[in-house]
Every structure is written in structure tokens, then in C-alpha cells.
Amino acid sequence: MHELVLMDIGKSFKEKAAVKNIDLNLQNGVYGLLGENGAGKTTLMRIICGILEPSEGKVLCDGMEIEKMGGDYRALLGYLPQDFGYYDDFSAYRFLHYMAALKAIPKNYARERIDELLEIVDLVSVKNKKLKTFSGGMLRRVGIAQALLNDPEILILDEPTSGLDPKERVRFRNIISSLGKNRIVILSTHIVSDVEYIADRIMIMKDGKMIRSGNEAEMLEEVKGCVWKCLVTEKEADELNQRYIVSNLKNQGDMVELRIVAKEKPVENAECMEAGLEDVYLYCVQNR
């Protein structure tokens, strides 16, 4: 089992701080990193992968700074960037063999591993078709497969479900859940449902800072007794939308049903509801 430790990590581009004072201790399990676009998630992922050097702080793997480990650290890593590059004239099969060669994976093992991964990501039937004919979701599945080629012990996934349909999302979540048993998996996303069912620990970033971290039960405790459902007129709905965090709005004939996250009861007829992770996320992001 490996351990990743981030010590006071900061990263600035010119005068803009993209990541600020991040401290983390990561061991085997699935870590869901939530945050709006621009929160600093991708920058943090690239620092953990060793692609970017932090402006402050350091990343340790098993007590050693990752830049001093060189190829030994890269051998542990699997990385799916938000936008991964590929040759569109390559078939999926050829591309995965090409990536296996870049990662210095022995040919015999690579052949077996690629066949296994194509089955996992459901691309066996199109493995010889050119990537330029693939949909966005299919390309994402190729990206997931290449990240898993070397059976990594540290797996970094940046917005991995972008372009996947609901069925593919479920398949992907099941894959990641099983992988997290014996490796470190960090899944960065702005979609709460991507991590709600599989993350052992959830982390929320805003403006480059880590504003919350905990397991699902700890996070839900944050908004216990603060989620309300109420039925109001359209005019009242507009007013409440200005004053409170509205996590859901549904028209009910001439009335509007609202789900509101607030410490106080927003209207007299409001009914207290059980909180969900999306309520926590909205509450944390909009109140910090």
C-alpha cells in the first residue's frame, strides 16, 4: 500500500494563485474531488502527477519527494487528463498498443491487458475502427483504458465521465469502485453523482482552496436539518431563489416546488427533508 502526502501545496501562474495551501494524506481508496470549473482541481491533479511543479510545498510518495523518484513514480501512475491527446487515424487497438509501448509495458502483457481493458470499457466490437469515427463518450472510454494499462497503484482521473451517457457512467463508477480497494484513486469532477456512491472520502475545492473534506456521513452532518421542501407561488419562488440556495425547482401546475438549503425555515409551510450530497456541495460552495 502506498501513501501520498501533499504538504502545503500552492501553485501560482503569474500573479494568480490557482492552488492555495493544500494539505492531504491519501492511502488506498477512492477520493472524490468536487469543485466548480476553475476551482483549481486540474492544477492540483497535474501537480500530483508531477506534470506541474508546485510554487510552494511538496508531494511525497511513501516519504520521498516525487520529483526525486522519477520513473519509479511514473510507473505507479495512471492518468486520464481532462483533454487527452490521441492520433485520430489510429484504431483503438493500435492506440492502446502505442500507449503501452510509451509506458514500456512488455508486449505479451500489453496484448493481454489491452484485450481485458477493451472488454471492461465495452469497445471490443469497435477496437479496429479509427478513433476519428468515435463519439465523445467512446473516446472517453479509450482514455480510461489507457490510464489503466499499467495496472497503476495511483490512478488520477480528471473529469473522467465527460461525454458518457447514463449507462456508461454507471459502468464506469462500478469499475472505479472495484479499483479503489487496493490503490489510490483520485476522481476530479464537478458532477456530484460521479462520486456520491463510490467515494470513500469527498473533498470540495473552491477558489484554489480545500474548503471541506470528509466521508459522506460527515459531509451530510454539515447540513442536517437544513434542507427544506416547500410549495409556493411563482412570485414567492423568485423571491426565495434570491435569498436562499435552491437545489431543485419543479413546476406543479400553478405552483412551484422548491428544495432549499438554509439554516432557518424559509417559509411557514416548509417541510424538513433528508439531506443529499448535492445539498452539501451547494451549501459549502455558495457559503464560503
Coordinates of C-alpha atoms in Angstrom, one line a residue, residues 192 223 226-230 240-241 244-250 257-262 273-283 286:
V192 CA -21.8 15.2 -7.6
V223 CA -26.5 20.2 6.5
C226 CA -31.0 22.5 6.8
V227 CA -32.8 21.0 3.8
W228 CA -36.4 22.1 3.1
K229 CA -39.2 21.3 0.6
C230 CA -42.0 23.8 0.1
L240 CA -36.8 32.7 -2.3
N241 CA -34.4 32.0 -5.2
Y244 CA -31.6 31.1 -0.4
I245 CA -29.7 28.2 -2.0
V246 CA -32.3 26.4 -4.2
S247 CA -31.0 22.9 -5.1
N248 CA -34.1 21.9 -7.1
L249 CA -37.1 23.6 -8.6
K250 CA -40.1 21.8 -10.1
E257 CA -42.0 23.1 -5.5
L258 CA -38.6 24.2 -4.2
R259 CA -35.8 22.3 -2.4
I260 CA -34.0 24.8 -0.3
V261 CA -30.8 24.6 1.7
A262 CA -30.9 27.0 4.6
M273 CA -36.1 16.8 4.3
E274 CA -33.2 14.3 4.4
A275 CA -30.0 15.9 3.0
G276 CA -28.1 14.6 0.0
L277 CA -24.5 15.2 -1.1
E278 CA -25.6 17.7 -3.7
D279 CA -27.2 19.8 -1.0
V280 CA -23.9 19.7 0.9
Y281 CA -21.9 20.7 -2.1
L282 CA -24.1 23.7 -2.9
Y283 CA -24.1 24.8 0.7
Q286 CA -22.1 29.1 -2.0

